[in-house]
mmCIF file of C-alpha atoms and ligand atoms in Angstrom:
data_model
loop_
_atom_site.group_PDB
_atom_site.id
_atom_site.type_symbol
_atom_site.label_atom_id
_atom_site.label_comp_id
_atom_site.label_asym_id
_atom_site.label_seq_id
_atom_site.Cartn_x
_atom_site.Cartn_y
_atom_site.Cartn_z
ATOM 1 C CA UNK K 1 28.415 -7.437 3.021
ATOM 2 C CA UNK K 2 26.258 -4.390 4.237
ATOM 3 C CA UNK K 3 23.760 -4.511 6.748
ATOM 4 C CA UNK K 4 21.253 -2.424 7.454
ATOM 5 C CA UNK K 5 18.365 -2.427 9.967
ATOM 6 C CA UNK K 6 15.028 -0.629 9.427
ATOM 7 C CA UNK K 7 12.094 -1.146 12.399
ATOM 8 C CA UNK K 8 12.125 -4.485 13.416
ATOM 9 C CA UNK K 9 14.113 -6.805 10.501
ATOM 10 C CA UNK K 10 17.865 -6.857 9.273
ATOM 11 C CA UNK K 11 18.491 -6.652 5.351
ATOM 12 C CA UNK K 12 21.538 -7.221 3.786
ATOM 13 C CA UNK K 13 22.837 -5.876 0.354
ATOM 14 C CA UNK K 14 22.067 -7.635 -2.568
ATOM 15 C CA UNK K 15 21.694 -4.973 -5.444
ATOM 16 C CA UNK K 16 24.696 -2.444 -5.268
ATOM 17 C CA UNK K 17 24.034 1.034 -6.492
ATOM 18 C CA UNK K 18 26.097 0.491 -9.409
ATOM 19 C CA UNK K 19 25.009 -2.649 -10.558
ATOM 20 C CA UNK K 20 21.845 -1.083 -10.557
ATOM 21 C CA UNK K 21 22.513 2.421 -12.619
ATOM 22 C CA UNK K 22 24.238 0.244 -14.895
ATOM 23 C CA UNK K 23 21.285 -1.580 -15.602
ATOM 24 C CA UNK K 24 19.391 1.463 -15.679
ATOM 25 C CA UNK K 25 21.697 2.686 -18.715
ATOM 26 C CA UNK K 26 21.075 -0.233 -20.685
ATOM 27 C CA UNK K 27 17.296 -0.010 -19.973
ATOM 28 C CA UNK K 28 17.151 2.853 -21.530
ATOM 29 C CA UNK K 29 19.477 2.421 -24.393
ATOM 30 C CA UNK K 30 16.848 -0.377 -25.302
ATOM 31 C CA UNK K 31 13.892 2.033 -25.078
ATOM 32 C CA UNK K 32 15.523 4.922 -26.891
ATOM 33 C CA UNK K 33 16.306 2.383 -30.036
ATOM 34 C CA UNK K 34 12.900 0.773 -29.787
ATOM 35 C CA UNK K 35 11.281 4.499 -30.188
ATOM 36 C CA UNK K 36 13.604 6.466 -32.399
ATOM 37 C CA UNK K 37 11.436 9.101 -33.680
ATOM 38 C CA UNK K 38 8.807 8.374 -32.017
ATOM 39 C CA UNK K 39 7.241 10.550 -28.906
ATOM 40 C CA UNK K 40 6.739 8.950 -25.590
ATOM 41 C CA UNK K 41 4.583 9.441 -22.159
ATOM 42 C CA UNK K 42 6.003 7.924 -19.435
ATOM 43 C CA UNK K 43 4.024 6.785 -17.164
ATOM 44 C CA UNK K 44 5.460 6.526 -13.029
ATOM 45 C CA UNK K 45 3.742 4.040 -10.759
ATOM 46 C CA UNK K 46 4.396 6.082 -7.186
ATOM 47 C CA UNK K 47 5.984 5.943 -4.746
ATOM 48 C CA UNK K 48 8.182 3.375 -5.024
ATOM 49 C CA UNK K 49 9.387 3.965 -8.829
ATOM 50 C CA UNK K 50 10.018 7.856 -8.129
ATOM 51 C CA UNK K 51 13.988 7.014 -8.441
ATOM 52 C CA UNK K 52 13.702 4.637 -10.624
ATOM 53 C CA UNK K 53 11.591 6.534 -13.072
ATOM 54 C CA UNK K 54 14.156 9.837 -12.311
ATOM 55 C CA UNK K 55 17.290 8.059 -13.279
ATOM 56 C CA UNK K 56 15.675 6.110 -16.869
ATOM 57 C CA UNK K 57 14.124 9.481 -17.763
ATOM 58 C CA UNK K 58 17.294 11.301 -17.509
ATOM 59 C CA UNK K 59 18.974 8.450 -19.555
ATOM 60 C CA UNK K 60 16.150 9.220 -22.416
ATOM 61 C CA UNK K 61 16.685 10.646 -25.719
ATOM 62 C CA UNK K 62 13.726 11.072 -26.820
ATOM 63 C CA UNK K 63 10.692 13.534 -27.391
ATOM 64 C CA UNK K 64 9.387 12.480 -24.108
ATOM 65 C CA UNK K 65 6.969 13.523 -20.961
ATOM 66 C CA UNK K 66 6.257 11.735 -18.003
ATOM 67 C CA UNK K 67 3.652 11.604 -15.487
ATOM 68 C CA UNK K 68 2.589 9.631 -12.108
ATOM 69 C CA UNK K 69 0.353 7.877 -10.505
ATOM 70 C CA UNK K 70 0.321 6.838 -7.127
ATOM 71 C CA UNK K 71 -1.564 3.475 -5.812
ATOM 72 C CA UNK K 72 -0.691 1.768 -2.962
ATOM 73 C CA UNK K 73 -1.311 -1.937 -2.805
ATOM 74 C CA UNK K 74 0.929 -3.114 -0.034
ATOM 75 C CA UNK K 75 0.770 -2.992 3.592
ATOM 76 C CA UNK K 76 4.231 -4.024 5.572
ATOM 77 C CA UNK K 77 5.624 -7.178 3.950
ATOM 78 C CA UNK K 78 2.469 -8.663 2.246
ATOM 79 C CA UNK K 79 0.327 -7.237 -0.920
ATOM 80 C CA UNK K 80 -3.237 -6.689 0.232
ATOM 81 C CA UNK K 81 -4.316 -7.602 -3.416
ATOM 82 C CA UNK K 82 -6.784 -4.428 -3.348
ATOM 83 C CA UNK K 83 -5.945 -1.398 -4.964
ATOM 84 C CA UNK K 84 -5.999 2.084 -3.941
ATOM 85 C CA UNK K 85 -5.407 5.060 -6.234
ATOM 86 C CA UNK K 86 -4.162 8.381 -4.085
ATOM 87 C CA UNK K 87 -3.408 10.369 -7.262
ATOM 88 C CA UNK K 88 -5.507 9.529 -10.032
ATOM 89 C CA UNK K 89 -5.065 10.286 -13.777
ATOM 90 C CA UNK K 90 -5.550 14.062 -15.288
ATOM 91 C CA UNK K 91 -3.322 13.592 -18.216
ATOM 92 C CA UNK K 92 -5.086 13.497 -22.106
ATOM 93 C CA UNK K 93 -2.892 10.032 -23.244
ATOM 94 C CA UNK K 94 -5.110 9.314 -25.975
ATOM 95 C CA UNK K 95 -3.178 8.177 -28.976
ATOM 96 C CA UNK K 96 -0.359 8.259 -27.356
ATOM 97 C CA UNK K 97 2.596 5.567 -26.636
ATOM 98 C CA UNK K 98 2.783 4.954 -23.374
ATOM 99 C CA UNK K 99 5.522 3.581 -21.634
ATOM 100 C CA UNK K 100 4.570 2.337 -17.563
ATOM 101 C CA UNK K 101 7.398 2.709 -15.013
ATOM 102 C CA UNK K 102 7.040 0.383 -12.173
ATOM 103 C CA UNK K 103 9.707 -0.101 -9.816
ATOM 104 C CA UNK K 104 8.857 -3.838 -8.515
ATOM 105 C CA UNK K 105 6.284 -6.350 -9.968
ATOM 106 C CA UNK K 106 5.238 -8.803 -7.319
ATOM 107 C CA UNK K 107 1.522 -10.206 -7.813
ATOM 108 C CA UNK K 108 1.273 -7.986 -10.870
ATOM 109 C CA UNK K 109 -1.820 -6.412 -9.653
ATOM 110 C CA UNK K 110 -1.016 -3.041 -9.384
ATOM 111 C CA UNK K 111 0.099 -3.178 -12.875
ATOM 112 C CA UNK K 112 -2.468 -5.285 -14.310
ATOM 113 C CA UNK K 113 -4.633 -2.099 -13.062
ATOM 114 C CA UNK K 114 -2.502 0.329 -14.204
ATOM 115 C CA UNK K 115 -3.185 -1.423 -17.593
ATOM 116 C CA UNK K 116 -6.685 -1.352 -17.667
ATOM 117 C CA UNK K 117 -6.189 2.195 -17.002
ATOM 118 C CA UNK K 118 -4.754 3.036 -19.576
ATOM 119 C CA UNK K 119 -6.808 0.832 -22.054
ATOM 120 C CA UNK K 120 -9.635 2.575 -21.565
ATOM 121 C CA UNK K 121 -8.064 6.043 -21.920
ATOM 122 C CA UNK K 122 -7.197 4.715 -25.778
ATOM 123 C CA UNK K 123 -3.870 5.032 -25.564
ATOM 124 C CA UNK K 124 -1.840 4.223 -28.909
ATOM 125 C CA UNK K 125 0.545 1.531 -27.229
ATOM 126 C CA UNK K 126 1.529 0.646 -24.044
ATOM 127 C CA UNK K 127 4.931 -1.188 -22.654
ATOM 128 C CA UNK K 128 6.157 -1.845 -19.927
ATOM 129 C CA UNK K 129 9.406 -0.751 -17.632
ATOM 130 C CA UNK K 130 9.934 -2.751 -14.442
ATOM 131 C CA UNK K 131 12.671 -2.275 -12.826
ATOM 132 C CA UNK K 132 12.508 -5.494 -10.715
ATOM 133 C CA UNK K 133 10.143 -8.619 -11.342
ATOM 134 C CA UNK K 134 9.343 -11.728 -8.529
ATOM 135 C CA UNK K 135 8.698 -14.257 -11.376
ATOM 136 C CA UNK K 136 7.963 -16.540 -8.723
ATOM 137 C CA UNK K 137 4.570 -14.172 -7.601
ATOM 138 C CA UNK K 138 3.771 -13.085 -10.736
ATOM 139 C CA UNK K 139 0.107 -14.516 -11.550
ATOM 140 C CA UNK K 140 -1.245 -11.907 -14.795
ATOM 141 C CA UNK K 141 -0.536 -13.110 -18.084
ATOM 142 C CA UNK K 142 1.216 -8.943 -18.816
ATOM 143 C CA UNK K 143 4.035 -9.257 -21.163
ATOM 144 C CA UNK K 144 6.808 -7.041 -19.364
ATOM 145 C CA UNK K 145 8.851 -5.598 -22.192
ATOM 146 C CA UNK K 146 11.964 -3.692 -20.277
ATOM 147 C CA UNK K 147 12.566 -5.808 -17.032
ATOM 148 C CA UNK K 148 16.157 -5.099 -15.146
ATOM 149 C CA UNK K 149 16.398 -7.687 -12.558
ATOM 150 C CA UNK K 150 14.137 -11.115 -12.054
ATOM 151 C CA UNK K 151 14.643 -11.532 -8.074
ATOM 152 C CA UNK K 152 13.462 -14.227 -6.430
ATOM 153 C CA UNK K 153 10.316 -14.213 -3.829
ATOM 154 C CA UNK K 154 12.302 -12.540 -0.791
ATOM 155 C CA UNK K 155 10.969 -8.678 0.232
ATOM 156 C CA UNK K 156 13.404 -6.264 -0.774
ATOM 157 C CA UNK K 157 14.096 -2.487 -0.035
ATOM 158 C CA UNK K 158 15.721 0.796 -0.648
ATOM 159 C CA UNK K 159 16.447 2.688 -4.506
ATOM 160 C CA UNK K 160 12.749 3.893 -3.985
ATOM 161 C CA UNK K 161 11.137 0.585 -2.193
ATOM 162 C CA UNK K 162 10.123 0.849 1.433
ATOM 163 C CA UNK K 163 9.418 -0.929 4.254
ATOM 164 C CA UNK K 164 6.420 0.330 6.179
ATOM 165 C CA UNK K 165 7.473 3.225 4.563
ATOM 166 C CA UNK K 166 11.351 3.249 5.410
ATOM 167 C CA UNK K 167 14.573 2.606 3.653
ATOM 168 C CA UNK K 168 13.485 4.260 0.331
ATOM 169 C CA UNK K 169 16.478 6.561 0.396
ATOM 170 C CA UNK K 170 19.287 3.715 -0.074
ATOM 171 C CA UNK K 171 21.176 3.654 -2.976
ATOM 172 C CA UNK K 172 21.610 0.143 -3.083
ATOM 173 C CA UNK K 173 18.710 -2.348 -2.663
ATOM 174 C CA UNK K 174 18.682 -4.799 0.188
ATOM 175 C CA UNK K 175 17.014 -8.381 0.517
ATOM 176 C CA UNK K 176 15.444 -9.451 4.311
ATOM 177 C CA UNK K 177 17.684 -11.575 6.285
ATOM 178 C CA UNK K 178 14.912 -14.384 7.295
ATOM 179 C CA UNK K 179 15.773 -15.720 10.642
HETATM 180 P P1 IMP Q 1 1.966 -6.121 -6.882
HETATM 181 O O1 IMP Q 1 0.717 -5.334 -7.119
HETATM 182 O O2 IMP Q 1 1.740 -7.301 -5.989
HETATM 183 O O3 IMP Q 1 2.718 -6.487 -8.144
HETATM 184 O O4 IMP Q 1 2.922 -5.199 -6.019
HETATM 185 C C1 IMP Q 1 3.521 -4.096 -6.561
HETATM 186 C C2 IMP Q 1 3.872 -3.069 -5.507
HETATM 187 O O5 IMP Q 1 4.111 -3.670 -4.242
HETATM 188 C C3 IMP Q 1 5.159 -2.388 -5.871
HETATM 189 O O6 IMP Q 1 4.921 -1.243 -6.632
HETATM 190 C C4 IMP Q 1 5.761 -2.076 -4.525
HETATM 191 O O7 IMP Q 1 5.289 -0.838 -4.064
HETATM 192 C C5 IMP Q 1 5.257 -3.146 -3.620
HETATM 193 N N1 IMP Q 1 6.238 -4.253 -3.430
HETATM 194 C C6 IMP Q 1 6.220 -5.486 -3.975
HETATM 195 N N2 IMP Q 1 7.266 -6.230 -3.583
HETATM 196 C C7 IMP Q 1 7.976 -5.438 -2.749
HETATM 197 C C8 IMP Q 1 9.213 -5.630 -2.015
HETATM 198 O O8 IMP Q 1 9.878 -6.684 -2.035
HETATM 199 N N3 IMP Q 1 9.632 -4.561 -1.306
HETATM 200 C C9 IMP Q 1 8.957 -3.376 -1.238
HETATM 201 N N4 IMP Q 1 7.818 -3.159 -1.899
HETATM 202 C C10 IMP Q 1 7.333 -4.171 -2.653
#
């Protein structure tokens, strides 16, 4: 097994690369069948779901745009619960279906705002890509409609997720070795 050390903790592999695109393929198989003729805004949740939301959109076959956002919620290991939005919104998404790419849901805050967000901009429809979801955090009642991997409650890094801003660049995604 792979191990890789970033600052101060040891993670080992538990997501390889493969396992992961492959997931990523049938993601979007799903999406372009549930919106055959249809067009589509994506919506990316930065930073973390920049590679996520690169691979899926390159996998889509549809009339399609995306944008980003970029919030930050977290602060090492731990969610601070409060949200902060570094890039805001400047796109026109009324009437439009919106699909939100997130890479990880944990608390489900950050999307639960990202929600509201988009709520009040009258969008047409929203739905929801997650790449990974903590069921065992989750506390918002946010149906998730495209979810690749349930994990359980362990911190996690690399294909896009950091650790204190590290580790982002690995192909594969690695769980915290707990000592
Ligand atoms: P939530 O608002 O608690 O759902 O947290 C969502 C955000 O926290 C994600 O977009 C990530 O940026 C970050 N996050 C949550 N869990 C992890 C993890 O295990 N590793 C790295 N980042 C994480």
């Amino acid at each position: 097994m792979k191990e890789v050390q970033i600052l101060d903790k040891r993670f080992r592999e538990y997501i390889p690369e493969q396992v992961i695109q492959g997931r990523i393929n049938e993601l979007a198989s799903h999406i372009n069948r549930d919106f055959t003729g249809k067009e589509v805004v994506f919506v990316g949740i930065l930073n973390g779901a920049f590679m996520f939301a690169s691979d899926l959109f390159k996998k889509i076959d549809l009339k399609a745009q995306i944008t980003f956002i970029k919030l930050a919620s977290y602060t090492g290991t731990s969610s601070s619960g409060a949200i902060k939005e570094l890039i805001g919104w400047n796109e026109d998404l009324r009437n439009k279906s919106v699909i939100i790419i997130e890479d990880i849901v944990d608390t489900g805050v950050t999307l639960e705002h990202t929600v509201n967000n988009l709520i009040i901009r009258n969008v047409k429809e929203i739905r929801i890509a997650a790449l990974f979801l903590k069921p065992a955090a989750f506390t918002k009642n946010i149906h998730i409609d495209y979810i690749g991997f349930e994990i359980p409650n362990d911190f996690v890094v690399g294909y896009g997720l950091d650790y204190k801003g590290y580790g982002r660049n690995l192909p594969s995604v690695y769980s915290v070795i707990s000592k």
